[in-house]
PDB file of N, CA, C and O in Angstrom:
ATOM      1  N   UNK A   1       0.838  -1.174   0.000  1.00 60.00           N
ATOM      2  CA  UNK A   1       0.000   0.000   0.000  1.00 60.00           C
ATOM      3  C   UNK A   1       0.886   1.241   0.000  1.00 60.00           C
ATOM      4  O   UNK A   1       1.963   1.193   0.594  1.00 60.00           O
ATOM      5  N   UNK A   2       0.480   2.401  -0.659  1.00 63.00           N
ATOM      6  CA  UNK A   2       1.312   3.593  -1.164  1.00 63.00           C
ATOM      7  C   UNK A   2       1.510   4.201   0.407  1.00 63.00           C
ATOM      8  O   UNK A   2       0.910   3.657   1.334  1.00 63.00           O
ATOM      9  N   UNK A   3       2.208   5.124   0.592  1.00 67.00           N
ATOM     10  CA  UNK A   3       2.026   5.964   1.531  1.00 67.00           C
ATOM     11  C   UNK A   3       1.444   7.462   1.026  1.00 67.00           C
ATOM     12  O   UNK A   3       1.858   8.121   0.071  1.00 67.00           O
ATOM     13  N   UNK A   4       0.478   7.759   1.856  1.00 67.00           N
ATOM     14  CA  UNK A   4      -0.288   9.245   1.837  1.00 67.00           C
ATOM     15  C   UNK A   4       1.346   9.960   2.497  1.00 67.00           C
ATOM     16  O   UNK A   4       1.999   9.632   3.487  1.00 67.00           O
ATOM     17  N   UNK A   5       1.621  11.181   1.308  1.00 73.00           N
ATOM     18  CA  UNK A   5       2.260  12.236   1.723  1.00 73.00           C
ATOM     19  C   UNK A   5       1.560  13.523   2.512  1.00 73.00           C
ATOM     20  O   UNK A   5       0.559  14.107   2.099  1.00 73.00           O
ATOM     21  N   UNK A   6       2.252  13.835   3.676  1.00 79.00           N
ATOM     22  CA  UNK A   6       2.013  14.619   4.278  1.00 79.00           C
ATOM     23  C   UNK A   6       2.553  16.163   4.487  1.00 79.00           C
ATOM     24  O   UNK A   6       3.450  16.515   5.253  1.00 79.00           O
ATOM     25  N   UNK A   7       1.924  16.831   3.777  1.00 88.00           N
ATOM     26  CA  UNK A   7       3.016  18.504   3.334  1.00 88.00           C
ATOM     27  C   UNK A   7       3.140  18.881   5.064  1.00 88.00           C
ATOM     28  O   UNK A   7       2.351  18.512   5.934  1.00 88.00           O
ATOM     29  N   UNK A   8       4.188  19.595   5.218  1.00 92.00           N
ATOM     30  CA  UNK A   8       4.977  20.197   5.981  1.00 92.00           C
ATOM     31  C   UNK A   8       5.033  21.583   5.649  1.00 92.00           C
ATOM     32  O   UNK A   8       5.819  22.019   4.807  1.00 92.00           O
ATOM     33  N   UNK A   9       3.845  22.622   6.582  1.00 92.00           N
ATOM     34  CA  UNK A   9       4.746  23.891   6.891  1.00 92.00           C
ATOM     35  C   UNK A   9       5.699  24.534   7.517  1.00 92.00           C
ATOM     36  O   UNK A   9       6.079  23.969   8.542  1.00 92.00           O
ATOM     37  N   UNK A  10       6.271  25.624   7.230  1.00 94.00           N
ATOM     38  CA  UNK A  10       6.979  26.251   8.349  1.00 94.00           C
ATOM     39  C   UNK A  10       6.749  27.293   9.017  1.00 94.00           C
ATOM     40  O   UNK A  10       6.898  28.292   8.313  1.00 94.00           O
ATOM     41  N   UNK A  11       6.408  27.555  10.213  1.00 94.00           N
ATOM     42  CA  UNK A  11       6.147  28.965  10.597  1.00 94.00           C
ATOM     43  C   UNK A  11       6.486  29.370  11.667  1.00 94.00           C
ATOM     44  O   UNK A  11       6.226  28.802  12.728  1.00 94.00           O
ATOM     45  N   UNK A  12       7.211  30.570  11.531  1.00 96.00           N
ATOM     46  CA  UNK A  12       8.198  30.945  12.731  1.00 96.00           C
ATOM     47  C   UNK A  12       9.131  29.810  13.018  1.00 96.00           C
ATOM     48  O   UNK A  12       9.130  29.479  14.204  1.00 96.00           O
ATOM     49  N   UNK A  13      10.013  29.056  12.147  1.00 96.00           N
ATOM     50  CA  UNK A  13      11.027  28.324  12.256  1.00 96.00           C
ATOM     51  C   UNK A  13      10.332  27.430  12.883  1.00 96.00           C
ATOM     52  O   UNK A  13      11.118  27.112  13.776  1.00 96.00           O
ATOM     53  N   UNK A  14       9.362  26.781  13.037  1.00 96.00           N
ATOM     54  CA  UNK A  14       8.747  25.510  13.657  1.00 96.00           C
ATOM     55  C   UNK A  14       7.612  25.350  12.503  1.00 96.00           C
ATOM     56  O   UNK A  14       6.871  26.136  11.913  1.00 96.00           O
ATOM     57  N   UNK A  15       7.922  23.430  12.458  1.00 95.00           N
ATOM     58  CA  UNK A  15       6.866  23.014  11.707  1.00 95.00           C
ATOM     59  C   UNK A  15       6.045  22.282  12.241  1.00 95.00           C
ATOM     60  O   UNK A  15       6.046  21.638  13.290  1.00 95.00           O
ATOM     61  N   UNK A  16       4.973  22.502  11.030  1.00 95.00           N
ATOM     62  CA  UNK A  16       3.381  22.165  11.605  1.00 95.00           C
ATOM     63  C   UNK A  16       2.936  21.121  10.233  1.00 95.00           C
ATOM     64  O   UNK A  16       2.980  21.771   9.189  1.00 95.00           O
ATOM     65  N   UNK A  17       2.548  19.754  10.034  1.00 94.00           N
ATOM     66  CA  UNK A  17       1.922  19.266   9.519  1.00 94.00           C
ATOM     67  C   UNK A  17       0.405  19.629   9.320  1.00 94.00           C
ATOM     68  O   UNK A  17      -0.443  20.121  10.064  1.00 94.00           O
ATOM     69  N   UNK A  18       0.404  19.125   7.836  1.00 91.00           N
ATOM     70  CA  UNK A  18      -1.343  19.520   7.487  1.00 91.00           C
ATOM     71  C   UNK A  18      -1.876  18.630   8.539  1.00 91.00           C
ATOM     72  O   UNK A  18      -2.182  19.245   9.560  1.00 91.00           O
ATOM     73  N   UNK A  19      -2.039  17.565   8.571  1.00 92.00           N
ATOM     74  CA  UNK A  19      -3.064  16.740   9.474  1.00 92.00           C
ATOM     75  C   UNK A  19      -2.768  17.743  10.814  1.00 92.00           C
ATOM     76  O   UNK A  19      -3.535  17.664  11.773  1.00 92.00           O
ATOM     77  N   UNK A  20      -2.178  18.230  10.827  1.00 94.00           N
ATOM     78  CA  UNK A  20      -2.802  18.784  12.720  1.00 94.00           C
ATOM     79  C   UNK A  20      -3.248  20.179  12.510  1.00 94.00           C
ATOM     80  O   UNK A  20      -3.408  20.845  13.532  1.00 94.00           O
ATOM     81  N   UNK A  21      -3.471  20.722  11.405  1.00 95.00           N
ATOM     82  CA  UNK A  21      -3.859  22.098  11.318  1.00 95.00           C
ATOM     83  C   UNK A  21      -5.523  22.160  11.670  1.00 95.00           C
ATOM     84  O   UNK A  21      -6.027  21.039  11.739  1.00 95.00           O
ATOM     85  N   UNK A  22      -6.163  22.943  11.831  1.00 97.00           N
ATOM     86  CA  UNK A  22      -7.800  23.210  12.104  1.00 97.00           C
ATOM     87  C   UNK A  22      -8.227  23.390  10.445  1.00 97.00           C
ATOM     88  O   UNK A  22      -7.389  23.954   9.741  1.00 97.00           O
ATOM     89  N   UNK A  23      -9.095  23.076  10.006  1.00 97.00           N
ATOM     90  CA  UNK A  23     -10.020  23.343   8.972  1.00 97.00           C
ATOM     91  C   UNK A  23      -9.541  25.337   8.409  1.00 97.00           C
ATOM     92  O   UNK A  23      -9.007  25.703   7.362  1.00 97.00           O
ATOM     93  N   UNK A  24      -9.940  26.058   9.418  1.00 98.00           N
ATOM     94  CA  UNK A  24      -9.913  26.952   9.496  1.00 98.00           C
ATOM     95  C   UNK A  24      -8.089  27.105   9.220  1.00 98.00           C
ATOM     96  O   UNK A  24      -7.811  27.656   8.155  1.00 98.00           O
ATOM     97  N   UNK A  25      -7.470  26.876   9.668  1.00 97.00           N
ATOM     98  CA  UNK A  25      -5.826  27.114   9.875  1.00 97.00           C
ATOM     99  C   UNK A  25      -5.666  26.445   7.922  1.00 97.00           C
ATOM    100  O   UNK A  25      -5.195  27.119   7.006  1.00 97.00           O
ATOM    101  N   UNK A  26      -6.114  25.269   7.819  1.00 96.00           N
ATOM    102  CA  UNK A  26      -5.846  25.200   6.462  1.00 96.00           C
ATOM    103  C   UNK A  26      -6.036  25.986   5.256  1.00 96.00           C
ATOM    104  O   UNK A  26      -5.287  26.028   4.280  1.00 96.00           O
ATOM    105  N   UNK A  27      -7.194  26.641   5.450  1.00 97.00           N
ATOM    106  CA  UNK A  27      -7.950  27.798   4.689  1.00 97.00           C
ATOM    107  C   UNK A  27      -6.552  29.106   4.740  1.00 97.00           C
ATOM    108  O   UNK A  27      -6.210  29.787   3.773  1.00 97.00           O
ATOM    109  N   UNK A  28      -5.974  29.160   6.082  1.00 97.00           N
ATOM    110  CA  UNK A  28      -5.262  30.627   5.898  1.00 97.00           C
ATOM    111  C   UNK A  28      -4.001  30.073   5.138  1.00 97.00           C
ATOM    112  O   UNK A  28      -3.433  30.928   4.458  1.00 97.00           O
ATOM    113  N   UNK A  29      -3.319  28.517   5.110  1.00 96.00           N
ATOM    114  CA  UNK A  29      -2.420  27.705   4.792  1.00 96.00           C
ATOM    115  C   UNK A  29      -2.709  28.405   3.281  1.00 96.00           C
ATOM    116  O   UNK A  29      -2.023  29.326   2.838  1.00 96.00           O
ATOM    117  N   UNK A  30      -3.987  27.727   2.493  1.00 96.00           N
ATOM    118  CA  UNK A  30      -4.488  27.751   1.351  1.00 96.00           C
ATOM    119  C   UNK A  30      -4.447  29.249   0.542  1.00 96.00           C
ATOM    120  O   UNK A  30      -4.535  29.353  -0.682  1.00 96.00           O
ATOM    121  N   UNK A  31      -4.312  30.254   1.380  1.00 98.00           N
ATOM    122  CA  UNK A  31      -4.468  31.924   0.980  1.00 98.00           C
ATOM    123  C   UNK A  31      -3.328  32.171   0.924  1.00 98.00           C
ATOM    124  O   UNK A  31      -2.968  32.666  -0.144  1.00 98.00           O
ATOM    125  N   UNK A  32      -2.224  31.950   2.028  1.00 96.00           N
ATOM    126  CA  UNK A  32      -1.202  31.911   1.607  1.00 96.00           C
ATOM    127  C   UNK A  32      -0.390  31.577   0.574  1.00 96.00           C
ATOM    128  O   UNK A  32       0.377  32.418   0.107  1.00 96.00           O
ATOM    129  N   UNK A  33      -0.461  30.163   0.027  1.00 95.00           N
ATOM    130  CA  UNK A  33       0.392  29.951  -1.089  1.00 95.00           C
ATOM    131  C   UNK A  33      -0.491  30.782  -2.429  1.00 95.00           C
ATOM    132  O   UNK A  33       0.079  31.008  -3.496  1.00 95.00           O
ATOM    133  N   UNK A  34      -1.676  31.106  -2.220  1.00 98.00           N
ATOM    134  CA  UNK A  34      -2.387  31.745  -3.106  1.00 98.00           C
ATOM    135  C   UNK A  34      -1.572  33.149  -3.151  1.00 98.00           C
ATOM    136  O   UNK A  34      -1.086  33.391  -4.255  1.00 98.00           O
ATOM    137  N   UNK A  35      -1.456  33.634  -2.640  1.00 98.00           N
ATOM    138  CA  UNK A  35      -0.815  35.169  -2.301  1.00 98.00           C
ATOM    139  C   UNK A  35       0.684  34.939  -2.963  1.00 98.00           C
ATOM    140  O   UNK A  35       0.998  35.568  -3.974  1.00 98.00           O
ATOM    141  N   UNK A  36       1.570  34.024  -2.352  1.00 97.00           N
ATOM    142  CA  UNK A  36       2.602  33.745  -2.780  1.00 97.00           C
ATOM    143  C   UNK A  36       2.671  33.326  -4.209  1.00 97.00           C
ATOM    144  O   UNK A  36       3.689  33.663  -4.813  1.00 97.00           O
ATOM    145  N   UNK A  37       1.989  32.817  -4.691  1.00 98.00           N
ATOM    146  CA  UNK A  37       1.730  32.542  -6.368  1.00 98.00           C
ATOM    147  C   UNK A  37       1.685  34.112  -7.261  1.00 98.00           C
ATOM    148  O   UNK A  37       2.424  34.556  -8.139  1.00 98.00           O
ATOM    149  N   UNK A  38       0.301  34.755  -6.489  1.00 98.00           N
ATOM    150  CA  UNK A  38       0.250  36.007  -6.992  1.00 98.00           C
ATOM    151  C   UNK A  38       1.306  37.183  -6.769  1.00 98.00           C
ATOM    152  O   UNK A  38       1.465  38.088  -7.589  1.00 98.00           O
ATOM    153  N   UNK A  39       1.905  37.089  -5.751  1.00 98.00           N
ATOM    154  CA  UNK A  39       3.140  38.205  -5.876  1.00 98.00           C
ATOM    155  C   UNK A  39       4.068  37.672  -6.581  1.00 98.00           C
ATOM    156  O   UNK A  39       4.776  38.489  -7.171  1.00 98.00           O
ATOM    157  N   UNK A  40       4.354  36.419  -6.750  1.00 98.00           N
ATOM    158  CA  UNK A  40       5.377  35.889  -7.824  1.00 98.00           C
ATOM    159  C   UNK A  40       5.042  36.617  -9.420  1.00 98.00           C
ATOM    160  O   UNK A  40       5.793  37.133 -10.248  1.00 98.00           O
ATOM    161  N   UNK A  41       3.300  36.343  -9.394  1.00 98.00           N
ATOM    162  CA  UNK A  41       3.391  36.702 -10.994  1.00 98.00           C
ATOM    163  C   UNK A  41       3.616  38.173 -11.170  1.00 98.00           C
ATOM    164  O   UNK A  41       4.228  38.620 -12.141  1.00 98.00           O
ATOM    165  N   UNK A  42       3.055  39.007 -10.107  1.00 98.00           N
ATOM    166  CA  UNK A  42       3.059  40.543 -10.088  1.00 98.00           C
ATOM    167  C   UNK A  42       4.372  40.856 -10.372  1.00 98.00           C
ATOM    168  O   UNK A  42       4.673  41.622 -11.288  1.00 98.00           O
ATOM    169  N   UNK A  43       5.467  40.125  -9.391  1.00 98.00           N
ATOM    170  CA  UNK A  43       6.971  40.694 -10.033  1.00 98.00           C
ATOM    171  C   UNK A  43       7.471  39.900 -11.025  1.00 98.00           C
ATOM    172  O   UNK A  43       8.700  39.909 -11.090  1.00 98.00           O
ATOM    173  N   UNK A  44       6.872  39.186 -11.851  1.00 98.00           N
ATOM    174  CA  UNK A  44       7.030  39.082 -13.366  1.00 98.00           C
ATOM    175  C   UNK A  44       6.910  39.621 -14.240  1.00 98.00           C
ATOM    176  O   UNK A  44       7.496  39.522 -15.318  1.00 98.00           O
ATOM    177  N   UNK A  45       5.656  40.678 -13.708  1.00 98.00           N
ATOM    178  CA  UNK A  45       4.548  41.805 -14.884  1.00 98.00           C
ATOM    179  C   UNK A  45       5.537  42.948 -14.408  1.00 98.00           C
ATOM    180  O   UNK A  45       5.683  43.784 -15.299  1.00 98.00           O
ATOM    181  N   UNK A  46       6.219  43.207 -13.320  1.00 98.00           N
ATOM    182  CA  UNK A  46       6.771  44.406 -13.040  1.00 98.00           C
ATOM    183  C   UNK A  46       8.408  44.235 -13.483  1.00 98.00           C
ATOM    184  O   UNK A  46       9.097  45.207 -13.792  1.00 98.00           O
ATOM    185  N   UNK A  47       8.985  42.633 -13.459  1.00 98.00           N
ATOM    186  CA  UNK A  47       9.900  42.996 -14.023  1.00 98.00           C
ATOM    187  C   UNK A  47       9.885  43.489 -15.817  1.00 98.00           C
ATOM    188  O   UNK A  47      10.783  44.041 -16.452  1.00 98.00           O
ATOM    189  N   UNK A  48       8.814  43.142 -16.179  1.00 98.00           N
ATOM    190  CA  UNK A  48       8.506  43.031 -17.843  1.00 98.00           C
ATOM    191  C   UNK A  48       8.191  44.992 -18.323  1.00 98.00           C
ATOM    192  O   UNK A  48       8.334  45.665 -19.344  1.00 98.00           O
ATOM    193  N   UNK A  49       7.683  45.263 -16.815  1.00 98.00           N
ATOM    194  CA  UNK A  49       7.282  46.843 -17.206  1.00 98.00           C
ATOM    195  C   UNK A  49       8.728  47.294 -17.064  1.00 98.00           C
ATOM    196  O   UNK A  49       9.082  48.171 -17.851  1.00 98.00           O
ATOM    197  N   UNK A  50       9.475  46.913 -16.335  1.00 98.00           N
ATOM    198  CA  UNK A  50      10.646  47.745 -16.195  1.00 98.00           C
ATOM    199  C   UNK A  50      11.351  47.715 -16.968  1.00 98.00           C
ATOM    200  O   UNK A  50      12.006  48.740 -17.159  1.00 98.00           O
ATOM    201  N   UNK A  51      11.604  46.460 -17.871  1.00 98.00           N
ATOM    202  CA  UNK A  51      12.614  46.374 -19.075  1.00 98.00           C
ATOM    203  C   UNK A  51      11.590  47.020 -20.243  1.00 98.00           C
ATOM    204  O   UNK A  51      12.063  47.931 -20.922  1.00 98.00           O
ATOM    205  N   UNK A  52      10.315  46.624 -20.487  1.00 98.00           N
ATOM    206  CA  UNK A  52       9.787  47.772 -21.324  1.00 98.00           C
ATOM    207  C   UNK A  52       9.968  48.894 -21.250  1.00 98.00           C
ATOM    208  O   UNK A  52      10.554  49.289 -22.258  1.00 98.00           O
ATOM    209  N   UNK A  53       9.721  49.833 -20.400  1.00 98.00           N
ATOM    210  CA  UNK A  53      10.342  50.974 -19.805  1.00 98.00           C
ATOM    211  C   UNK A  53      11.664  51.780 -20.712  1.00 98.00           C
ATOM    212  O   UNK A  53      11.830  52.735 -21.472  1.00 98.00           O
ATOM    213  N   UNK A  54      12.569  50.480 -19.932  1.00 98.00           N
ATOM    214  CA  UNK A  54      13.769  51.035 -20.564  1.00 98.00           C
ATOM    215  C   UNK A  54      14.266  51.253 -21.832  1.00 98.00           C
ATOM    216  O   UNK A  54      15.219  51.970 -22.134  1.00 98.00           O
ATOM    217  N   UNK A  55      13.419  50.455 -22.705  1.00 98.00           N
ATOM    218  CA  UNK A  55      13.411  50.247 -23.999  1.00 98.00           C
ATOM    219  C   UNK A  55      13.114  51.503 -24.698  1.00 98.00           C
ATOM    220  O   UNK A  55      13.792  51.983 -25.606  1.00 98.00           O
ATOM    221  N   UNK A  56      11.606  52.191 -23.993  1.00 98.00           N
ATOM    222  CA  UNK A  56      11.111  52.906 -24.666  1.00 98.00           C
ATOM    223  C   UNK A  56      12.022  54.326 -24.302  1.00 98.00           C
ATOM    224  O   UNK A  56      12.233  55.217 -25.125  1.00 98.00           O
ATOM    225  N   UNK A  57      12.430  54.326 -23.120  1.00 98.00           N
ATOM    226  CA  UNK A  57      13.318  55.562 -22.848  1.00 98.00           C
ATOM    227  C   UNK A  57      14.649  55.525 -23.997  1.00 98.00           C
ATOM    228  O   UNK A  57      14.896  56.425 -24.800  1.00 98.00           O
ATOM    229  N   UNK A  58      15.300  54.430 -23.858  1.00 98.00           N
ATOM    230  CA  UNK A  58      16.323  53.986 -24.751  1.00 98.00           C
ATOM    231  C   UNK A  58      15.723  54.524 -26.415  1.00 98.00           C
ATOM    232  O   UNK A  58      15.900  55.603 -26.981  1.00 98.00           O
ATOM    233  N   UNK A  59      15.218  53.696 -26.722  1.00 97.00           N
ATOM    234  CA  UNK A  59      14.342  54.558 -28.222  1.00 97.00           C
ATOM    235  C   UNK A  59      14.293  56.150 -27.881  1.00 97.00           C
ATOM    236  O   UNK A  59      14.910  57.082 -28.397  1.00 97.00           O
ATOM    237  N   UNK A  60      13.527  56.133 -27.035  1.00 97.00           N
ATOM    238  CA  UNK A  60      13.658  57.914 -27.032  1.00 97.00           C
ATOM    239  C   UNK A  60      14.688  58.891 -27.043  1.00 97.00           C
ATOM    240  O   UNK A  60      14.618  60.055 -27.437  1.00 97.00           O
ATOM    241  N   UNK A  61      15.921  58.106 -26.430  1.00 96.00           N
ATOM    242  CA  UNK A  61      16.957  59.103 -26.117  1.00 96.00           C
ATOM    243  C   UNK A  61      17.669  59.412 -27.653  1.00 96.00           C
ATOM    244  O   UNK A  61      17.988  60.460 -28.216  1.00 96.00           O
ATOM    245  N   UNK A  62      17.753  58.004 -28.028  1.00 96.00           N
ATOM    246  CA  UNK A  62      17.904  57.685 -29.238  1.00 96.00           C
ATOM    247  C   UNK A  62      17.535  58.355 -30.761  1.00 96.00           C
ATOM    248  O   UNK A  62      18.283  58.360 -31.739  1.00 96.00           O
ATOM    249  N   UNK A  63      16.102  58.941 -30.667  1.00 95.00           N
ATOM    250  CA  UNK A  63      15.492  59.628 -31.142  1.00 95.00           C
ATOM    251  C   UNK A  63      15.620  61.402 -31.162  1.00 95.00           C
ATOM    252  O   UNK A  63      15.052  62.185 -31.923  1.00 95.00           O
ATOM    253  N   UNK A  64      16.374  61.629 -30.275  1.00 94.00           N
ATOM    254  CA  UNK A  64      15.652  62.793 -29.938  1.00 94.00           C
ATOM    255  C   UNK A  64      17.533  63.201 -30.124  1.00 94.00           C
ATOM    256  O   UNK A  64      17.691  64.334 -30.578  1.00 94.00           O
ATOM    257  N   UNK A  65      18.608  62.581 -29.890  1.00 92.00           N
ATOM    258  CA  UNK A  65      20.161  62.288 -29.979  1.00 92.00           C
ATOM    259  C   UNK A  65      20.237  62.470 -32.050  1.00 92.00           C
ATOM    260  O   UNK A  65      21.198  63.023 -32.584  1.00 92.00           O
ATOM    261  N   UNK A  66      19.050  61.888 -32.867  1.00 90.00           N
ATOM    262  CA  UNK A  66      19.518  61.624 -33.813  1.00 90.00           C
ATOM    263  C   UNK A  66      18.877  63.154 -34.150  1.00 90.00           C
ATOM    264  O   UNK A  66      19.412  63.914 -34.958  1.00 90.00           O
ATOM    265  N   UNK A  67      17.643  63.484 -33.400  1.00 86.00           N
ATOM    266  CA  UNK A  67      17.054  64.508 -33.993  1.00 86.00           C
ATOM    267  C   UNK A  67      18.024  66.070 -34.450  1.00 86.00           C
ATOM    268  O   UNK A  67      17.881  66.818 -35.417  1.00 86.00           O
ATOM    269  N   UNK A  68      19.130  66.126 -33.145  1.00 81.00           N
ATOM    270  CA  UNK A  68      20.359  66.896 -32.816  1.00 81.00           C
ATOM    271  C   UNK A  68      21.216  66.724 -33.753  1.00 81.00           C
ATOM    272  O   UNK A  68      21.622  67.780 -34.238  1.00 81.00           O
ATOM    273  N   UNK A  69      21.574  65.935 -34.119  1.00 79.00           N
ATOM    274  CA  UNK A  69      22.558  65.355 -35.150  1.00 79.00           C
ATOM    275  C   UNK A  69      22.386  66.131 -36.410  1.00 79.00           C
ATOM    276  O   UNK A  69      23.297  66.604 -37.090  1.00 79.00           O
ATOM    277  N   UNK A  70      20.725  66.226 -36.706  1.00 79.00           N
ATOM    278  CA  UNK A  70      20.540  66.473 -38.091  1.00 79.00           C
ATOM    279  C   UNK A  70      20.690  68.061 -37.970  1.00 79.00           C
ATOM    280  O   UNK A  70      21.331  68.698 -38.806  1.00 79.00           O
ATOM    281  N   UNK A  71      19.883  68.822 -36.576  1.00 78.00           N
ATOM    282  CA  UNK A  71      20.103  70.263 -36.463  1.00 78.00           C
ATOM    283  C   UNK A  71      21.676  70.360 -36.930  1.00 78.00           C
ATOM    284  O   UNK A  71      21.960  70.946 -37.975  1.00 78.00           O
ATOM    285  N   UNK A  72      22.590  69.811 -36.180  1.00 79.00           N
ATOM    286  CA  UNK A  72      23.682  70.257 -36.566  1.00 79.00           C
ATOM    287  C   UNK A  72      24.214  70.374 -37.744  1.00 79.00           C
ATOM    288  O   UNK A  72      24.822  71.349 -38.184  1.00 79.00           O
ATOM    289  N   UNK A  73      23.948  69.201 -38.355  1.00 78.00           N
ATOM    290  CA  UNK A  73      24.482  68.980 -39.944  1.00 78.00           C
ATOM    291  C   UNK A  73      23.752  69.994 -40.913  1.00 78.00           C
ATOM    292  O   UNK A  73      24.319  70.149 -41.995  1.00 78.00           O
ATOM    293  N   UNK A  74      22.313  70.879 -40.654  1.00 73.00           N
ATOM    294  CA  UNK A  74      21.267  71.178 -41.372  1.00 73.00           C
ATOM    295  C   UNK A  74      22.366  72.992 -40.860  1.00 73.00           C
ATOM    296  O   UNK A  74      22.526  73.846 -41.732  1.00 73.00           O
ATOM    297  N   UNK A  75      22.809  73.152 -39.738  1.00 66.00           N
ATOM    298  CA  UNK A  75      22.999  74.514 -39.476  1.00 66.00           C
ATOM    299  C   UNK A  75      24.985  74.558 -39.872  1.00 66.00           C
ATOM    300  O   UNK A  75      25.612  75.612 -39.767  1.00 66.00           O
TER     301      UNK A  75
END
């Protein structure tokens, strides 16, 4: 017969097995890794804004560097 795995939290450097948690204690268990999922993806979307970001500043500087170029050559 298989053995049932039993997840292991940690909290405050002491662990607590699911089987001894309250119904209720599992639910905040359950929000947690929910939360932790979602701030993972949030600093995915924020690392993605930040390198977009830079891109578009980069293009811009770029733009506006070539725009100078031509004043000069034109004067």
């Amino acid at each position: 017969m298989a053995e049932k795995k039993t997840n292991t939290i940690t909290i405050n450097d002491k662990d607590y097995t699911e089987d001894g948690l309250t119904d209720q204690q599992k639910v905040m268990v359950n929000h947690l890794k929910d939360l932790e999922r979602k701030i993972g993806s949030a600093q995915f979307n924020l690392d993605q804004l930040h390198v977009g970001k830079q891109a578009f500043v980069k293009m811009l500087a770029t733009s506006l560097e070539a725009e100078v170029e031509e004043a000069e050559v034109v004067n």
